[in-house]
Short mmCIF file of C-alpha atoms and ligand atoms in Angstrom, two decimals:
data_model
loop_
_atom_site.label_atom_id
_atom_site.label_comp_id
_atom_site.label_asym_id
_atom_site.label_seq_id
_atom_site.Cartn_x
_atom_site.Cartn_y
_atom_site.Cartn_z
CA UNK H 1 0.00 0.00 0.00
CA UNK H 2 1.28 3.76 -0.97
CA UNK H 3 0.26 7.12 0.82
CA UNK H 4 -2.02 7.54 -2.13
CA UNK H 5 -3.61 4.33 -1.02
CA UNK H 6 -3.33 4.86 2.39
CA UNK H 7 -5.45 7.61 2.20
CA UNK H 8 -8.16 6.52 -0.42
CA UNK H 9 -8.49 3.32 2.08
CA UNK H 10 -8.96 5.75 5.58
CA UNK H 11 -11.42 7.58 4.10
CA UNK H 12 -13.25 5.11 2.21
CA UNK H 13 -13.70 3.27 5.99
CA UNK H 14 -14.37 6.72 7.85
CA UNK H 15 -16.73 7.45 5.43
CA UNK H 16 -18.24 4.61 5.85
CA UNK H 17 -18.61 4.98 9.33
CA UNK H 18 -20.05 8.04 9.29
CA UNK H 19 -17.26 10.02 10.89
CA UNK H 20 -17.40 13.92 10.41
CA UNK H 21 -14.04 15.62 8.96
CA UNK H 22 -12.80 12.14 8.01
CA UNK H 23 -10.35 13.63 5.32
CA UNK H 24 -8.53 15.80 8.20
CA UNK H 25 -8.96 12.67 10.25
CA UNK H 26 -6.97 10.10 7.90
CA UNK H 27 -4.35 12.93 7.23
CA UNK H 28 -3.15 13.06 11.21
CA UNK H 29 -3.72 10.02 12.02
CA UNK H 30 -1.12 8.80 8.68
CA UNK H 31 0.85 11.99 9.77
CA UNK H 32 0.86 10.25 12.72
CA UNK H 33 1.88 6.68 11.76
CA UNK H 34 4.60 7.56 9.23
CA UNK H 35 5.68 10.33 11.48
CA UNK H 36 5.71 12.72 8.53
CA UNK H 37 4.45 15.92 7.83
CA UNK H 38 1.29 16.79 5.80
CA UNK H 39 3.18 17.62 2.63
CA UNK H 40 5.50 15.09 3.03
CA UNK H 41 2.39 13.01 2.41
CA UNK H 42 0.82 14.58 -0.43
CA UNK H 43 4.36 15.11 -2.28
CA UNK H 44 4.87 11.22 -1.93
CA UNK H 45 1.88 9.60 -3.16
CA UNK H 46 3.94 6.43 -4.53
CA UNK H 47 5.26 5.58 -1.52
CA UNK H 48 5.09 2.27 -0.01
CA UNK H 49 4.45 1.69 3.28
CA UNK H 50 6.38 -0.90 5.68
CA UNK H 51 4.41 -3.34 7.20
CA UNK H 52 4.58 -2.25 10.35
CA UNK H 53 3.43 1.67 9.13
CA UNK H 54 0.65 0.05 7.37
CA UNK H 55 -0.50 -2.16 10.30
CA UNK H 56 -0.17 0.94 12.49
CA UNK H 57 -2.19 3.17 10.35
CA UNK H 58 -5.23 0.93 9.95
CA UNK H 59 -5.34 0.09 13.53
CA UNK H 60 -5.95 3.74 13.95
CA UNK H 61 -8.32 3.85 11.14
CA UNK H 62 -9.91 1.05 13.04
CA UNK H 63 -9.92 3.50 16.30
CA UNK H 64 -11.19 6.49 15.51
CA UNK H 65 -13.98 4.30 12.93
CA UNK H 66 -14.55 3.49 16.47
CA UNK H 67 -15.54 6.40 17.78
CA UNK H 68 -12.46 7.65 19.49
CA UNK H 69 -10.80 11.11 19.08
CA UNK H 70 -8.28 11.51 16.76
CA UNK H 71 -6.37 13.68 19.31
CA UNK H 72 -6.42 10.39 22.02
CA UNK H 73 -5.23 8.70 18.59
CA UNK H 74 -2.34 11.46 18.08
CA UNK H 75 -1.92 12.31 21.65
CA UNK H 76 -2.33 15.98 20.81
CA UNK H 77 -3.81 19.20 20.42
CA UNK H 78 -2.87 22.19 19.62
CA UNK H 79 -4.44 24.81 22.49
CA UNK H 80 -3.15 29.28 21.51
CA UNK H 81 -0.86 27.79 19.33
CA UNK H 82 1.34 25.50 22.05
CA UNK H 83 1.39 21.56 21.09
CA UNK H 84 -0.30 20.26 24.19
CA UNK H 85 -0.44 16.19 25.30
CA UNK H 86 -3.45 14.33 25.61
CA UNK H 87 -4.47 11.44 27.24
CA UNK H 88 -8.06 9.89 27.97
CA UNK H 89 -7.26 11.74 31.60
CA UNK H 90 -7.85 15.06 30.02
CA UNK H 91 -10.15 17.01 28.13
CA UNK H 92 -8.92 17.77 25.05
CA UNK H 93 -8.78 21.18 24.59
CA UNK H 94 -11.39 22.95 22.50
CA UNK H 95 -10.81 26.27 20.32
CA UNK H 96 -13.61 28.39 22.14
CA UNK H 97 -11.56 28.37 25.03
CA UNK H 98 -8.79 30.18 23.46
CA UNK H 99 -11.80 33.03 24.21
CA UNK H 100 -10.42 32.85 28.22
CA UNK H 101 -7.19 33.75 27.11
CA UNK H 102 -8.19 36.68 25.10
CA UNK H 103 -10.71 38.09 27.67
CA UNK H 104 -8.04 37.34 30.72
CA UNK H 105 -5.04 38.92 28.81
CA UNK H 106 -7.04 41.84 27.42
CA UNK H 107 -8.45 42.80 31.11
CA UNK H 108 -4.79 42.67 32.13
CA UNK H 109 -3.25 44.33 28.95
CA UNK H 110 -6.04 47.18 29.76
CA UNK H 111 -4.57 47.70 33.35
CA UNK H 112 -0.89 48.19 31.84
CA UNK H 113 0.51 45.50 33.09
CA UNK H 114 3.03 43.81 31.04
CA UNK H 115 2.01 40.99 28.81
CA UNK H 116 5.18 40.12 27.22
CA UNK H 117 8.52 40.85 28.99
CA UNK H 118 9.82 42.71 25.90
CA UNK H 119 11.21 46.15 27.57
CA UNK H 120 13.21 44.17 30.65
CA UNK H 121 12.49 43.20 34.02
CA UNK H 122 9.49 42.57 34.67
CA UNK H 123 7.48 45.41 36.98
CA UNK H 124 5.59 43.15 38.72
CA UNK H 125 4.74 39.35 39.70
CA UNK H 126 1.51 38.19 39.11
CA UNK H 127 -0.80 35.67 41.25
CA UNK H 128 -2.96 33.62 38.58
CA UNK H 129 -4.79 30.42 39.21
CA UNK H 130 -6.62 27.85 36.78
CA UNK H 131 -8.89 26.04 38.54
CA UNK H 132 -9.83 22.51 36.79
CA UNK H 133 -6.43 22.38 34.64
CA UNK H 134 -6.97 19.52 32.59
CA UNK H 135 -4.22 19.31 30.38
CA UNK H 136 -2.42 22.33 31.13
CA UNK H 137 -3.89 24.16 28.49
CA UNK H 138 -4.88 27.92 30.32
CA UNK H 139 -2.46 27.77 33.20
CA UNK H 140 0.39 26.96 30.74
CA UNK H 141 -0.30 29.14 28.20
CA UNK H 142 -1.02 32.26 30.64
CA UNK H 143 2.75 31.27 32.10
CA UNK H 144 3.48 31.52 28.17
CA UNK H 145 2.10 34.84 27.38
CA UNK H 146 3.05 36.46 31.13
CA UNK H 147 6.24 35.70 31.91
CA UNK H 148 6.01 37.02 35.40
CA UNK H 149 3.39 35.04 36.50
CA UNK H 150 3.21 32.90 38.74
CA UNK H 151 0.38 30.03 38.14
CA UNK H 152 -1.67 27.76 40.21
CA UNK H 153 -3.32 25.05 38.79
CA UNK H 154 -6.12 22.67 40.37
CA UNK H 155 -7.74 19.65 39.51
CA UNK H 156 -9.73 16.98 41.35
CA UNK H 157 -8.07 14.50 39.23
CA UNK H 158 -4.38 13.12 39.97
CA UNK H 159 -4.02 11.60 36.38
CA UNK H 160 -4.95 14.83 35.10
CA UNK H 161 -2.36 16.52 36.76
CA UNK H 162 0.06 13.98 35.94
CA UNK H 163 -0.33 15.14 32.20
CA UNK H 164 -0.59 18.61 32.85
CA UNK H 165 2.97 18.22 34.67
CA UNK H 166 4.44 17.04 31.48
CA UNK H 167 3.17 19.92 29.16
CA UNK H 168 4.75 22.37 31.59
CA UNK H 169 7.65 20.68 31.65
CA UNK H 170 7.49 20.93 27.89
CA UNK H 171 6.61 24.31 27.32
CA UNK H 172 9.26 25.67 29.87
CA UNK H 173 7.14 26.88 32.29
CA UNK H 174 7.21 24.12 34.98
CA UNK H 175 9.02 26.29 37.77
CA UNK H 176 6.26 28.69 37.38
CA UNK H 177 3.55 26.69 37.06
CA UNK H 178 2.28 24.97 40.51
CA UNK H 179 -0.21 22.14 40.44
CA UNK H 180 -2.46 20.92 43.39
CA UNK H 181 -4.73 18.31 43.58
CA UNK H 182 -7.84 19.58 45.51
CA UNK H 183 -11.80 21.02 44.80
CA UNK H 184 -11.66 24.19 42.89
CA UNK H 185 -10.16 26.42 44.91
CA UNK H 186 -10.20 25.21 48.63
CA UNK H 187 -6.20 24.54 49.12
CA UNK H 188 -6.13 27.98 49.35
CA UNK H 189 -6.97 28.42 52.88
CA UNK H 190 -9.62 31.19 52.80
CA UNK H 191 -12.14 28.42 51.62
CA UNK H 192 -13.27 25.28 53.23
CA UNK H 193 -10.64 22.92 52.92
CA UNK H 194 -12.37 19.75 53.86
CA UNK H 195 -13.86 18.78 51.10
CA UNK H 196 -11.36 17.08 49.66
CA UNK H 197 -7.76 16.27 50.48
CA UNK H 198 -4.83 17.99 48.99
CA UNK H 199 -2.80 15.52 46.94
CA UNK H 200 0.27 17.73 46.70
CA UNK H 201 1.95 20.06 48.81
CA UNK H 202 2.42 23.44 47.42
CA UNK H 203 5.61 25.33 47.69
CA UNK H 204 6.06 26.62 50.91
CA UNK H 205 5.32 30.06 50.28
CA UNK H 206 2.29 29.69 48.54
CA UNK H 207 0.48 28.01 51.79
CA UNK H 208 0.50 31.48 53.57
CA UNK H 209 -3.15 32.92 51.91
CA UNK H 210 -1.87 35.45 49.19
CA UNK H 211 -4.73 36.37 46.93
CA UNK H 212 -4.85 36.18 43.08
CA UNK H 213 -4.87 38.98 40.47
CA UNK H 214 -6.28 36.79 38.12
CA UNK H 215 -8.39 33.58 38.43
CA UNK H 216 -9.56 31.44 34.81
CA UNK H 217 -11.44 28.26 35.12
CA UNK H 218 -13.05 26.22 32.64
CA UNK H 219 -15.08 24.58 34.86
CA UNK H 220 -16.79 21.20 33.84
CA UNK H 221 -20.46 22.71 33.07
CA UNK H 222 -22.51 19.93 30.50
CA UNK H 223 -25.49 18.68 32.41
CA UNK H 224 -25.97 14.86 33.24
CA UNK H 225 -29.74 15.25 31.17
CA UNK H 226 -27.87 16.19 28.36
CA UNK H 227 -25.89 12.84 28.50
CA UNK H 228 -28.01 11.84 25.12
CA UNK H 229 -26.95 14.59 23.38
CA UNK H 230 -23.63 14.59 23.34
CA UNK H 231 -21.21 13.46 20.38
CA UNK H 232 -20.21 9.62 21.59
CA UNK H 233 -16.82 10.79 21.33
CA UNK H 234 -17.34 12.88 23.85
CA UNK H 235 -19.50 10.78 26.00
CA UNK H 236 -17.80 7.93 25.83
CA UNK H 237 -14.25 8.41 25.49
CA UNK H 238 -13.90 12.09 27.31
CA UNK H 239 -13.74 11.65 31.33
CA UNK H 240 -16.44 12.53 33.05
CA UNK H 241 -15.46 14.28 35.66
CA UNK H 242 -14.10 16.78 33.33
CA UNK H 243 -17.64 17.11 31.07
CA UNK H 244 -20.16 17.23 33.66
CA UNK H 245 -21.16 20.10 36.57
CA UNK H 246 -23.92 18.40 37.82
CA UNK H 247 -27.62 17.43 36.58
CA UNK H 248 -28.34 20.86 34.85
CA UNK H 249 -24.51 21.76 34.26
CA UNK H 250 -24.42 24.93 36.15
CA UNK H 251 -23.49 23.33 39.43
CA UNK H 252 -20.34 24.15 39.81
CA UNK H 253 -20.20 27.93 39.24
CA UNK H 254 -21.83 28.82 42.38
CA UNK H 255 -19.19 27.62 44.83
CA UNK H 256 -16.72 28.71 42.03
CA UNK H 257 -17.37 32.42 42.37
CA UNK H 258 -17.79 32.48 46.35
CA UNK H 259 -14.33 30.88 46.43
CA UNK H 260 -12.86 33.23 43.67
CA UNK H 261 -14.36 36.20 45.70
CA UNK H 262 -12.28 35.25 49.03
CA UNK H 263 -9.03 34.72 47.05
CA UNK H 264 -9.13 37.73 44.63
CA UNK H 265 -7.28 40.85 45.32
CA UNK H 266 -8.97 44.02 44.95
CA UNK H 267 -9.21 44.82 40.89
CA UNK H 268 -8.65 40.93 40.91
CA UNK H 269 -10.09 39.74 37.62
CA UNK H 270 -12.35 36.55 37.44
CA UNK H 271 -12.46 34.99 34.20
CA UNK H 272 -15.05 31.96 33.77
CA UNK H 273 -15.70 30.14 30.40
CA UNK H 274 -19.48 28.93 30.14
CA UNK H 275 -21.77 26.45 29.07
CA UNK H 276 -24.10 27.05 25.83
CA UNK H 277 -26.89 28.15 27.79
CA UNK H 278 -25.68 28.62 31.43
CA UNK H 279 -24.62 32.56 30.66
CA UNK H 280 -27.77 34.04 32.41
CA UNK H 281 -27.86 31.61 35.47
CA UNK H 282 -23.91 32.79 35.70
CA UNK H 283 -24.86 36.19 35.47
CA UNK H 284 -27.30 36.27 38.52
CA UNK H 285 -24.98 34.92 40.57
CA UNK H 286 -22.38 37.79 39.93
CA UNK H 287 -25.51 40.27 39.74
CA UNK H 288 -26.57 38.73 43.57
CA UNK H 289 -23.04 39.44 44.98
CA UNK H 290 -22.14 43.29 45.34
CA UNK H 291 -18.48 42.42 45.41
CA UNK H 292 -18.04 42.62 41.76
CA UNK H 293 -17.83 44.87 38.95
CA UNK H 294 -17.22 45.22 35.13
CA UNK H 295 -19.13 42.57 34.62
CA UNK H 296 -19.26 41.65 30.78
CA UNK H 297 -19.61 38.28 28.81
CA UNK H 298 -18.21 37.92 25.54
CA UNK H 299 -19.51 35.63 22.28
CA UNK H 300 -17.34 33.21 20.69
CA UNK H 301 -17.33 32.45 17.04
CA UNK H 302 -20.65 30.58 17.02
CA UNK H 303 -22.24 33.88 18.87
CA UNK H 304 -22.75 32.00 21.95
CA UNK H 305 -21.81 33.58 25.15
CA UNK H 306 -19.01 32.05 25.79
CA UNK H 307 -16.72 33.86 28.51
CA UNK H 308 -18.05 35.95 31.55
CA UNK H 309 -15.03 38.32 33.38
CA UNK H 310 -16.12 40.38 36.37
CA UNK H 311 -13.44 42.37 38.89
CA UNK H 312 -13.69 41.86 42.74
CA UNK H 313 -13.84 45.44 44.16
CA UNK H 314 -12.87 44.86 48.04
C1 SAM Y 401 -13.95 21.24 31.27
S1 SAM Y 401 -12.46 20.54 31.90
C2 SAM Y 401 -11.33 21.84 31.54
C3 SAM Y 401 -9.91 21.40 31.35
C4 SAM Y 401 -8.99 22.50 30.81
N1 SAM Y 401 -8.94 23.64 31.71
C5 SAM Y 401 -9.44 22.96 29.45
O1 SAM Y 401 -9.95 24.08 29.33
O2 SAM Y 401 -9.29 22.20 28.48
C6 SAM Y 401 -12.74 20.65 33.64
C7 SAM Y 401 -11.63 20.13 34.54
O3 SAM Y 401 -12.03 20.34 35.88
C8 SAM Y 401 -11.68 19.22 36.66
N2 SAM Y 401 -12.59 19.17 37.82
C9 SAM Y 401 -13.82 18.64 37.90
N3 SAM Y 401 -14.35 18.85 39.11
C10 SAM Y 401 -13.42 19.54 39.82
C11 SAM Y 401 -13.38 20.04 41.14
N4 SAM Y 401 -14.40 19.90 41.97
N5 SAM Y 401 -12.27 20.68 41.53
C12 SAM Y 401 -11.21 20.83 40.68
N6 SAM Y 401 -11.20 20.38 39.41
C13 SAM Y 401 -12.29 19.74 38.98
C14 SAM Y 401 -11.80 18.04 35.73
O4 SAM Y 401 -11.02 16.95 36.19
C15 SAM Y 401 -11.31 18.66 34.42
O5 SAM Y 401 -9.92 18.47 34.27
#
């Protein structure tokens, strides 16, 4: 078998099995197996395969025919342009949460603070926490984009973490970038921290209560009744402790906010990503609580409110 009918074969079976963008699929996934590039591909249609490259390939074929993701196939995806690992233990990043990034960075770009240490020293240190990491994905690429930050990253799950660790360690950011094992926010000490045991001690330092000047979280926020809609790649191959909030969805933002209020400086900027329809039930929360202000949700591409940012006035 050549690339040429490497190709013609993956898409004839992905086609077949009804799966949506099966041409992108069966390029990354032979990307993948040859370990070549996309126009390696195309400008070598008459090559053979090897057994074992050809064995490979159509076991992913076989995979993602399946119904799993081709980023679990790939172990994966790119998140504000950084190549970020995936495993089953994380949700693989989506592209509407690049819209945390650009709310988060624009609130501080707004305040003068430097984004990008391109004039020196930096002027300040900044206190920023991610709560439900995942893969990495926000808490790395904030320690990316702002190099004097200093990230905190949560998750209730330790294999989670575990993967998150690597991409910092990737990315260069891993001595900035501290990860904890606990609910949302409670290692923090101003919350309730009985809930759930902390995993992993945090640097010595950070155990004294400092606030944040910037909290993201992309909290998990499908509801269990919507179980039947989702994609079965999703369902069944995404964990879920990372896709569900509750029955509705919107159970977690609630305790998310009260926590963020306790730990956020004042001028301490919030920054929540949201459910398809949960953007008014988030907003009466905020509304209920006089300790913030600016309050403003943003669409993403699909003109679904996507990101709410509010500021804790103390
Ligand atoms: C929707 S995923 C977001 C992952 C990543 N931040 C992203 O945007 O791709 C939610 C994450 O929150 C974690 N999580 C769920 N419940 C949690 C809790 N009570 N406390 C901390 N993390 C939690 C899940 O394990 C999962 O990694």
């Amino acid at each position: 078998m050549d690339t040429r009918a490497a190709l013609k074969e993956g898409m004839a079976q992905l086609r077949a099995a009804q799966i949506s963008s099966h041409t992108l699929a069966v390029e990354l996934l032979l990307m993948h197996a040859l370990g070549r590039d996309r126009a390696w591909i195309y400008g070598h249609p008459e090559q053979l395969l090897d057994p074992a490259e050809a064995e490979k390939f159509l076991a992913l074929i076989a995979r993602r025919a399946a119904g799993e993701p081709v980023q679990y196939l790939t172990g994966k995806q790119e998140f504000w342009g950084l190549e970020f690992e995936v495993t089953p233990a994380v949700l693989i990043p989506r592209p509407e949460t690049e819209h945390v990034m650009e709310v988060a960075l624009a609130r501080l770009g707004e305040r003068g603070i430097k984004i990008h240490m391109d004039t020196g020293a930096p002027r300040k240190t900044l206190r920023v926490a991610d709560v439900g990491t995942g893969s990495g994905c926000l808490a790395i690429a904030l320690a990316w984009e702002l190099p004097h930050a200093e990230v905190f990253a949560t998750d209730i799950s330790e294999s989670a973490l575990e993967v998150a660790r690597r991409n910092a360690a990737r990315h260069g950011v891993a001595h900035r970038v501290h990860f904890l094992r606990c609910d949302l926010l409670t290692g923090f000490g101003k919350t309730d921290p009985s809930s759930v045991g902390v995993g992993h001690a945090m640097p010595a330092s950070t155990q004294n209560v400092t606030l944040f000047d910037l909290i993201v979280s992309n909290p998990p926020y499908i509801g269990r009744n919507e179980t039947a809609q989702l994609q079965r790649e999703v369902r069944d191959h995404e964990p879920h402790a990372a896709l569900f909030g509750g029955p509705t969805g919107v159970e977690m933002y609630q305790r998310l906010i009260d926590q963020a209020r306790e730990l956020l400086r004042n001028r301490g900027i919030l920054v929540l990503e949201l459910g398809h329809d949960s953007a008014q039930h988030v907003r009466g929360i905020f509304d209920a609580q006089p300790e913030w202000n600016k309050i403003a949700i943003t669409m993403d591409l699909a003109g679904i409110p996507r990101v709410l940012a509010a500021e804790r006035a103390r």
